Short mmCIF file of C-alpha atoms in Angstrom, two decimals:
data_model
loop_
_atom_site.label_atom_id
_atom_site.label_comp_id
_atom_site.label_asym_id
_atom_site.label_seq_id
_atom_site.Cartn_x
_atom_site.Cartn_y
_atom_site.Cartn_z
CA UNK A 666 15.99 0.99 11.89
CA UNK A 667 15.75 4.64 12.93
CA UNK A 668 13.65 6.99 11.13
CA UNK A 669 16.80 9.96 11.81
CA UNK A 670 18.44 7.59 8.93
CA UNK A 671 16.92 8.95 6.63
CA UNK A 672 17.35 12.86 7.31
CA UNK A 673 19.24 15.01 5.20
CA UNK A 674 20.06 18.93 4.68
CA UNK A 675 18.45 20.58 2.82
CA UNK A 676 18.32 24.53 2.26
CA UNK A 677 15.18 26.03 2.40
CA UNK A 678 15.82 27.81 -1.12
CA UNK A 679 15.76 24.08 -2.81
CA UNK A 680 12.35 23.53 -2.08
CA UNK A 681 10.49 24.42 -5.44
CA UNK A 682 7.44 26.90 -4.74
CA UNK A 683 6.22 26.91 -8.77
CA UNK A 684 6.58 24.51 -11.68
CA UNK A 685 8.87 25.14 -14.25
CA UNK A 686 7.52 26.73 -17.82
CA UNK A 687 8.23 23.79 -19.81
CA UNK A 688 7.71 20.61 -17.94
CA UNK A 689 10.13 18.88 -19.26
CA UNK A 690 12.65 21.44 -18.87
CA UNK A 691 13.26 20.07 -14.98
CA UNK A 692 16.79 18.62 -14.56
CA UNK A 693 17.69 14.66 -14.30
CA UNK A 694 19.85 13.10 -11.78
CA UNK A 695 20.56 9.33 -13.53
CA UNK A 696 21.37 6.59 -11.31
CA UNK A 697 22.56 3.64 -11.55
CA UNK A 698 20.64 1.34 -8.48
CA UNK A 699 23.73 -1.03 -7.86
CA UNK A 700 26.73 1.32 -8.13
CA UNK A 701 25.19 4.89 -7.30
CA UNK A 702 27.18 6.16 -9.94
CA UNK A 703 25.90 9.63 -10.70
CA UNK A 704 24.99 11.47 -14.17
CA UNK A 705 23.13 14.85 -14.73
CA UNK A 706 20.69 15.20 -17.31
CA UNK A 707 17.70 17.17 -18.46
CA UNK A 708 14.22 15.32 -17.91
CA UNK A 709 13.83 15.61 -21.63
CA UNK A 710 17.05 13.28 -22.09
CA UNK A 711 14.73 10.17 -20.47
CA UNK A 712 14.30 8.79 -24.11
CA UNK A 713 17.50 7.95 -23.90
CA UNK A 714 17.86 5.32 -21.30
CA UNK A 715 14.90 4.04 -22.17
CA UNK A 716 14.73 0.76 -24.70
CA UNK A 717 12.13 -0.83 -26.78
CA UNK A 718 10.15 -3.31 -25.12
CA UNK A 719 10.25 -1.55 -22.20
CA UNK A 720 7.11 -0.80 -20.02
CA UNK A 721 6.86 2.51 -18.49
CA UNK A 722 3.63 2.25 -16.33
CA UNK A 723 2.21 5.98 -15.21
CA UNK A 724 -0.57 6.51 -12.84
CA UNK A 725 -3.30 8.22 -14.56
CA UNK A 726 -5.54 9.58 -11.22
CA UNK A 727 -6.81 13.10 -10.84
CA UNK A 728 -6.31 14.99 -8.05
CA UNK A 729 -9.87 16.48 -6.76
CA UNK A 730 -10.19 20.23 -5.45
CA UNK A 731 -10.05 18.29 -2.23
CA UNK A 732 -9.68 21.42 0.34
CA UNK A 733 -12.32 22.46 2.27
CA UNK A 734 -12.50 25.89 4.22
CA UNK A 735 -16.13 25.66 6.19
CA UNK A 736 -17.63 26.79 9.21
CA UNK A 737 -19.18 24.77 12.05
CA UNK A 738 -23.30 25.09 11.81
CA UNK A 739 -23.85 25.53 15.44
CA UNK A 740 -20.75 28.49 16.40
CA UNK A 741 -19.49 29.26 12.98
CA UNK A 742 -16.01 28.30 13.75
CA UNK A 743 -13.93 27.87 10.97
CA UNK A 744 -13.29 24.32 10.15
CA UNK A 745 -11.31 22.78 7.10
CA UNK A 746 -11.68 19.63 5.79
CA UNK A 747 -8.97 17.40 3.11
CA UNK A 748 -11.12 14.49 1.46
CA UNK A 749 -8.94 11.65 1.53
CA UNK A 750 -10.78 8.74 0.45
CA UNK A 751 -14.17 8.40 -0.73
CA UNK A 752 -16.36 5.57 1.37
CA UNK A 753 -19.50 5.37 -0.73
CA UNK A 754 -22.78 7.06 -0.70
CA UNK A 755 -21.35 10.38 -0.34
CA UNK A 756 -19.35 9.60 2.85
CA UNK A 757 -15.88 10.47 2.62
CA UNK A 758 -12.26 9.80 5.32
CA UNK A 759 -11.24 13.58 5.76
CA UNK A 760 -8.26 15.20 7.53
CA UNK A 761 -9.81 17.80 9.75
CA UNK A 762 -8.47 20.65 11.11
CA UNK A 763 -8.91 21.63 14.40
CA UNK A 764 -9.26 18.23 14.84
CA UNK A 765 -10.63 19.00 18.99
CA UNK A 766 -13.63 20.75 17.53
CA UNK A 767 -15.35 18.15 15.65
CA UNK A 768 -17.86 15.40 17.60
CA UNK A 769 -20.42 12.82 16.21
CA UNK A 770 -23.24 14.74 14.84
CA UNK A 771 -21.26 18.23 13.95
CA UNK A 772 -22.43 19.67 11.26
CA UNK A 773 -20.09 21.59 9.18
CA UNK A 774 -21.24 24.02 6.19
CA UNK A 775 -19.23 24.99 2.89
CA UNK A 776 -20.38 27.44 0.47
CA UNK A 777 -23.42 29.29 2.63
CA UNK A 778 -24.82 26.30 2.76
CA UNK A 779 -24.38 24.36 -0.88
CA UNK A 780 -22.43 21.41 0.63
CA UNK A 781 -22.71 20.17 4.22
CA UNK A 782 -20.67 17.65 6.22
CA UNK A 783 -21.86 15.65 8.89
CA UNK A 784 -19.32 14.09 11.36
CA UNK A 785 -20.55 10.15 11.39
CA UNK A 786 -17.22 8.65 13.30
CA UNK A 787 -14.09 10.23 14.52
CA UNK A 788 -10.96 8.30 14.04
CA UNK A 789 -7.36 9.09 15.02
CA UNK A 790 -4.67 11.24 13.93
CA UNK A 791 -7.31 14.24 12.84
CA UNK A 792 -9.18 11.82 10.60
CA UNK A 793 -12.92 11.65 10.35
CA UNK A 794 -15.22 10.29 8.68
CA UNK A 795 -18.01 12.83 7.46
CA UNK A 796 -21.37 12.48 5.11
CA UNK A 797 -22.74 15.03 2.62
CA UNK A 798 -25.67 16.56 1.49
CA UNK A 799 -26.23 18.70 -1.09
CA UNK A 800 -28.27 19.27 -4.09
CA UNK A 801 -26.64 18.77 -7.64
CA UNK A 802 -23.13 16.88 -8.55
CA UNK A 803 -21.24 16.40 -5.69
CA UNK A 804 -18.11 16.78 -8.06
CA UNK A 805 -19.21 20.01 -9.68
CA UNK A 806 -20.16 21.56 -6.42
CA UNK A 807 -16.68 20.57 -5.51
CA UNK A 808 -15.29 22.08 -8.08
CA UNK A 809 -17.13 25.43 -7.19
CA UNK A 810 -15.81 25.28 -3.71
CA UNK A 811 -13.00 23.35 -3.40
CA UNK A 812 -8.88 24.26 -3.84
CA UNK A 813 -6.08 22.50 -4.87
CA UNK A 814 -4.38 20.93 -2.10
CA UNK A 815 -1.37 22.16 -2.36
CA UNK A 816 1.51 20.55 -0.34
CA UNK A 817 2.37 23.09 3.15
CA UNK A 818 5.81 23.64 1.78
CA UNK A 819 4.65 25.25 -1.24
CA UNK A 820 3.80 28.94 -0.61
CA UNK A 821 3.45 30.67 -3.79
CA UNK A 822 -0.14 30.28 -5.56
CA UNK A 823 -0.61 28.10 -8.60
CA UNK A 824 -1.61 30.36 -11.36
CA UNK A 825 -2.32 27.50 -13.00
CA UNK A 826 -4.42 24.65 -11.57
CA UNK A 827 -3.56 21.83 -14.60
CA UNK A 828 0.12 22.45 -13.49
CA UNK A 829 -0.58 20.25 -10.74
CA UNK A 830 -2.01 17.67 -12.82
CA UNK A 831 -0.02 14.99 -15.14
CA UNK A 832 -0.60 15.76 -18.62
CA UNK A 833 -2.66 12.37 -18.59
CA UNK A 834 -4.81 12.42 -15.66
CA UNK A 835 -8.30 11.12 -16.09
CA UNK A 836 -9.62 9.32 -12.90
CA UNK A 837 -10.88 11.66 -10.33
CA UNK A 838 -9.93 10.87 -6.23
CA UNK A 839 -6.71 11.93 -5.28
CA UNK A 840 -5.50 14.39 -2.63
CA UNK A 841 -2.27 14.67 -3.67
CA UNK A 842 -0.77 14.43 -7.77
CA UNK A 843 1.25 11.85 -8.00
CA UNK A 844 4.67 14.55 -9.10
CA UNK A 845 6.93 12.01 -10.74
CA UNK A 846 4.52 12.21 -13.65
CA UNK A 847 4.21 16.24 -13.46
CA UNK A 848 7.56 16.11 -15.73
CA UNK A 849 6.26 14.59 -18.84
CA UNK A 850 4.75 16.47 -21.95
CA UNK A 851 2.44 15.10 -24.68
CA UNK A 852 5.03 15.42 -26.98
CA UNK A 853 7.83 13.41 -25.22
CA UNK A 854 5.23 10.82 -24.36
CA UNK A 855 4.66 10.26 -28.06
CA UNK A 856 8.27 10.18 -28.92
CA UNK A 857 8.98 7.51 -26.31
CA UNK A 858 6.42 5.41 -27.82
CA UNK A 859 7.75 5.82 -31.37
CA UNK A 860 10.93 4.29 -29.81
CA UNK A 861 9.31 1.41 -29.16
CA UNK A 862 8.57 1.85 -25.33
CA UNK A 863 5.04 0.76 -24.12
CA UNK A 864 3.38 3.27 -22.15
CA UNK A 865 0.40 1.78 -19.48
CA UNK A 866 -1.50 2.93 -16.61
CA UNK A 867 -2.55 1.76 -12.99
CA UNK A 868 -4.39 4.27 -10.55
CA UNK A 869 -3.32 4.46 -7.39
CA UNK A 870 -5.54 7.46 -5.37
CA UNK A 871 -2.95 9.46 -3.28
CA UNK A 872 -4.54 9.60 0.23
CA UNK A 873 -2.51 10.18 3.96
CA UNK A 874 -0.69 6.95 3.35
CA UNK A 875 1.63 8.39 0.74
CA UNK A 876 2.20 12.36 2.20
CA UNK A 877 1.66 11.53 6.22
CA UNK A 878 4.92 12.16 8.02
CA UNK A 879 6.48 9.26 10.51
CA UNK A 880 6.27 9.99 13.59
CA UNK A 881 8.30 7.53 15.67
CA UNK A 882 11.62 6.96 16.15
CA UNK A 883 11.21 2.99 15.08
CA UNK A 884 10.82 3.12 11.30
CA UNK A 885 8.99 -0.27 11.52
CA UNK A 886 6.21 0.88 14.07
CA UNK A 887 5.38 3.35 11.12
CA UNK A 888 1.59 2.60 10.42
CA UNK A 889 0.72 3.48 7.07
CA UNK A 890 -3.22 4.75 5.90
CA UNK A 891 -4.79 2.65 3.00
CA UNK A 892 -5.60 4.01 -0.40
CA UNK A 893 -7.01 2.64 -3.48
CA UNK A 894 -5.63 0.85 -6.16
CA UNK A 895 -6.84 -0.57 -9.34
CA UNK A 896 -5.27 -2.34 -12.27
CA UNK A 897 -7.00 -3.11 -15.88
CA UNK A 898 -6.70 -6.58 -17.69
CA UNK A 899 -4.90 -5.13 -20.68
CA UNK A 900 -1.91 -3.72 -18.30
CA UNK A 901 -1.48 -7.15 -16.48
CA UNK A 902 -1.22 -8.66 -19.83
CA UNK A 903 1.28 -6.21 -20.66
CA UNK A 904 3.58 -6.44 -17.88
CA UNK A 905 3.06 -9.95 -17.55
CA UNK A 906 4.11 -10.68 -21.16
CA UNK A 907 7.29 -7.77 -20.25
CA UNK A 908 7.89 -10.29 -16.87
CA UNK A 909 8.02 -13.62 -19.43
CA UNK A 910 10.70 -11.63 -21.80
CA UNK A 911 12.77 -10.18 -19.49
CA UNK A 912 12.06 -6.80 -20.51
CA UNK A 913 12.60 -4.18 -17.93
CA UNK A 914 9.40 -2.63 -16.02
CA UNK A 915 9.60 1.43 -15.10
CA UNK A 916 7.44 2.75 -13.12
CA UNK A 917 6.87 6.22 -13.12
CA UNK A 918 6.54 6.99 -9.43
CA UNK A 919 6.20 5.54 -5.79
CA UNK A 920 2.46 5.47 -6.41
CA UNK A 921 3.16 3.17 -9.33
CA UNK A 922 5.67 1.67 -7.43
CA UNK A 923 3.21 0.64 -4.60
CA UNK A 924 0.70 -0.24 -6.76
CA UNK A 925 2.74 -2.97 -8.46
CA UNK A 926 4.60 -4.26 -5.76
CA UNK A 927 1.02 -4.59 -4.03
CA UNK A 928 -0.26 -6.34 -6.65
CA UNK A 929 2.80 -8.89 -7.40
CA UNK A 930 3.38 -9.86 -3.53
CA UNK A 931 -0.31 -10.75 -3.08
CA UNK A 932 -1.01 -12.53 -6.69
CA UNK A 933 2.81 -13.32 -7.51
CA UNK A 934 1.97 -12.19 -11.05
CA UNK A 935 -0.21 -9.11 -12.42
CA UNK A 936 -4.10 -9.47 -12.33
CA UNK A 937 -6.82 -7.05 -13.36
CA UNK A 938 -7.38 -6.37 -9.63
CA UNK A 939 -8.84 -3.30 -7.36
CA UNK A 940 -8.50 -2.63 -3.59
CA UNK A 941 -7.21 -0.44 -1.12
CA UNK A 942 -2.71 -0.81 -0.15
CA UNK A 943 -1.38 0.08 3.10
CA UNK A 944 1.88 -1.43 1.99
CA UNK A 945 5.01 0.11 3.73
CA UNK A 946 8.61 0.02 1.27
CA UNK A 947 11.59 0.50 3.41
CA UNK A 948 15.38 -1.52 3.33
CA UNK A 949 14.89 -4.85 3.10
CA UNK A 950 12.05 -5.16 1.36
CA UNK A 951 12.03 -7.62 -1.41
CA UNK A 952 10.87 -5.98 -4.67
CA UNK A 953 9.60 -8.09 -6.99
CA UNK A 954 7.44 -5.97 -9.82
CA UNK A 955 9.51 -2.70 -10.82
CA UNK A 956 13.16 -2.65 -12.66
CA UNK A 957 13.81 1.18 -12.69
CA UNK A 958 11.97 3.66 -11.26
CA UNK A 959 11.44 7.52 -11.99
CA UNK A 960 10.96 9.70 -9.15
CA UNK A 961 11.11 12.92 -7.17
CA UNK A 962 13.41 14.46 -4.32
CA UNK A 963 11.54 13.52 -1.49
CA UNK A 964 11.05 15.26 2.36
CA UNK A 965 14.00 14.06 4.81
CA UNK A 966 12.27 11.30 6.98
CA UNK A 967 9.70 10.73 4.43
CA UNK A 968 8.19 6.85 3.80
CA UNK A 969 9.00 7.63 0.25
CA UNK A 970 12.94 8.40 0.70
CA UNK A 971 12.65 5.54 2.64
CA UNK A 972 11.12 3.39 -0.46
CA UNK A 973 13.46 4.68 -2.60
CA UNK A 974 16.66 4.26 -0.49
CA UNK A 975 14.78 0.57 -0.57
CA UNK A 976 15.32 0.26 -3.96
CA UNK A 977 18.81 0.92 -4.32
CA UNK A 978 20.46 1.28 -0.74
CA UNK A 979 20.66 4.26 1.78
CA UNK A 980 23.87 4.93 0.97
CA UNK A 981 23.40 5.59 -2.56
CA UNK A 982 20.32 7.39 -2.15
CA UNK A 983 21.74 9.96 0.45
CA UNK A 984 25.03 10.43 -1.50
CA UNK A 985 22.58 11.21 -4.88
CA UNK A 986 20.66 13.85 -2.73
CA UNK A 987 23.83 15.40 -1.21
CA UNK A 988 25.29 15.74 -4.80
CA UNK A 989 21.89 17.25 -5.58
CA UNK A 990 21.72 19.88 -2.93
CA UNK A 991 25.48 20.53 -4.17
CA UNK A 992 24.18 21.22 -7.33
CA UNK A 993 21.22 22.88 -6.43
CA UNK A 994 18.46 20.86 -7.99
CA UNK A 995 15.12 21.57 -7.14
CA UNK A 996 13.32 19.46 -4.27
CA UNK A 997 10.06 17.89 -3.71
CA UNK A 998 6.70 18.16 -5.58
CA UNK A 999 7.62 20.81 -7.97
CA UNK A 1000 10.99 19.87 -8.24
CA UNK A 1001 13.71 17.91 -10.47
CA UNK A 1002 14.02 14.58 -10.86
CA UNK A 1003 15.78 10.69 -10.99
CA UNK A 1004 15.68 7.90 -12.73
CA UNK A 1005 17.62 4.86 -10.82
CA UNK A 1006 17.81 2.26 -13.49
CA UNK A 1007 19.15 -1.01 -13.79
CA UNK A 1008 20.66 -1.50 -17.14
#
């Protein structure tokens, strides 16, 4: 399976730079998974194909002012740093940039001194893994000197830093927001539970695995980075009562989507559970956990077009983003976006 399968076209103009006013406001592209038959919607219209009893499972994590701008303590070269994953004891996995310039023992300072990194292990691919020292809260020194790690495509600065949040993000840790979610209000959450819907959470901690680009030509030689995972007692019980009933399970997002497929291939049921997923979707997989799923347009070549065409087929997928381009949705983290559904 090549990874040129899963390119596309896609004009540069598509590529959303800021979020809409209204989140809800972004456009819908409605699929169905088995015939690829198209509709186009208004995110707002999701109460509509959704059903009581069903379980729409969101990913509550924060994303973390996770960018770094320091310098080097011995030459003052600039060095940046994108926590990724945090290890314990104030040791973090961080994707450093210039990668060449960092040893065992560096010492890297942020701030004029208020947080410092030291380089414990370098790893490959421009990871390391770093400790620091400071005095205070490590998050509120963070939040001092940290930015928003915005995606490279995105050029325009958020005015607004909660617009790359979900409206219901509450645990701390991730690089990256998990964007299917950025679409929902308050307000439309509440009216899809007063249809009868059950809203529940996982947390799935977007790290490298999720945003790091393949590389190889092979899709299966793809390597993907870990990233942690957790999963309450009270939403196992609720998706494994939805499992017994036959009532459909949506998950909002391939960070969702990972995290339940994770959980359901190693436990063949859902358990109140934590760990870390390197778990790689592409065609053939077997999915066993989600029924529809709610995502974004995702980057040509991307693991994540990859999962989706996975869930429906490669055909269908490709054909949805072609008509999408055609009708010039917007693309990728502040973009429009789909719902495949079985019915």
């Amino acid at each position: 399976m090549s990874t040129e399968d899963f390119n596309y076209d896609l004009p540069e103009e598509l590529i959303a730079q800021t979020p809409l006013k209204n989140r809800s406001d972004s456009r819908l592209l409605v699929m169905d998974r088995d015939s690829g038959e198209l509709e186009h919607k208004h995110f707002k219209d999701i109460i509509d194909y959704l059903n009581p009893g069903d379980v729409l499972v969101i990913n509550d994590t924060k994303v973390i002012p996770a960018r770094l701008i320091g310098e080097k303590s011995e030459t003052h070269a600039v060095i940046e740093l994108l926590l990724l994953k945090e290890l314990g004891n104030d040791d973090w996995e961080c994707l450093s940039r210039p990668f060449k310039r960092l040893h065992v023992g560096t010492k890297v300072s942020f701030g004029n001194g208020l947080l410092e990194a030291a380089v414990v292990e370098k790893k490959e691919e421009g990871i390391v893994h770093v400790h620091f020292s400071y005095q205070g809260i490590f998050l509120e020194i963070l939040d001092q000197l940290g930015e928003m790690p915005l995606p490279p495509y995105i050029h325009e600065k958020l005015e607004d830093k909660d617009r790359y949040q979900t409206v219901y993000a509450k645990n701390l840790g991730s690089a990256a927001a998990p964007t299917a979610g950025l679409h929902f209000t308050d307000e439309l959450l509440e009216q899809i539970k007063e249809k009868g819907v059950i809203i529940t959470n996982v947390t799935l901690h977007v790290g490298l695995g999720t945003f790091r680009p393949v590389e190889v030509s092979d899709v299966t030689k793809h390597h993907m980075h870990s990233e942690f995972y957790q999963m309450s007692e009270e939403t196992a019980d609720i998706l494994n009562n939805a499992k017994k009933e036959h009532r459909r399970i949506i998950a909002v997002g391939t960070t969702s989507t990972r995290t339940l497929e994770t959980i359901m291939h190693k436990y063949h049921q859902f358990v109140s559970c934590q760990g870390n997923t390197d778990i790689f979707i592409y065609p053939g997989f077997e999915f066993q956990a989600i029924d529809c799923l709610i995502t974004n347009f995702h980057l040509p070549k991307s693991t994540l077009v990859m999962l989706v065409s996975a869930f429906s087929s490669k055909e269908n997928i490709l054909h949805a983003y072609e008509e999408a381009v055609k009708e010039k949705y917007r693309f990728f983290s502040f973009g429009d976006a789909m719902f495949i559904e079985r019915k």
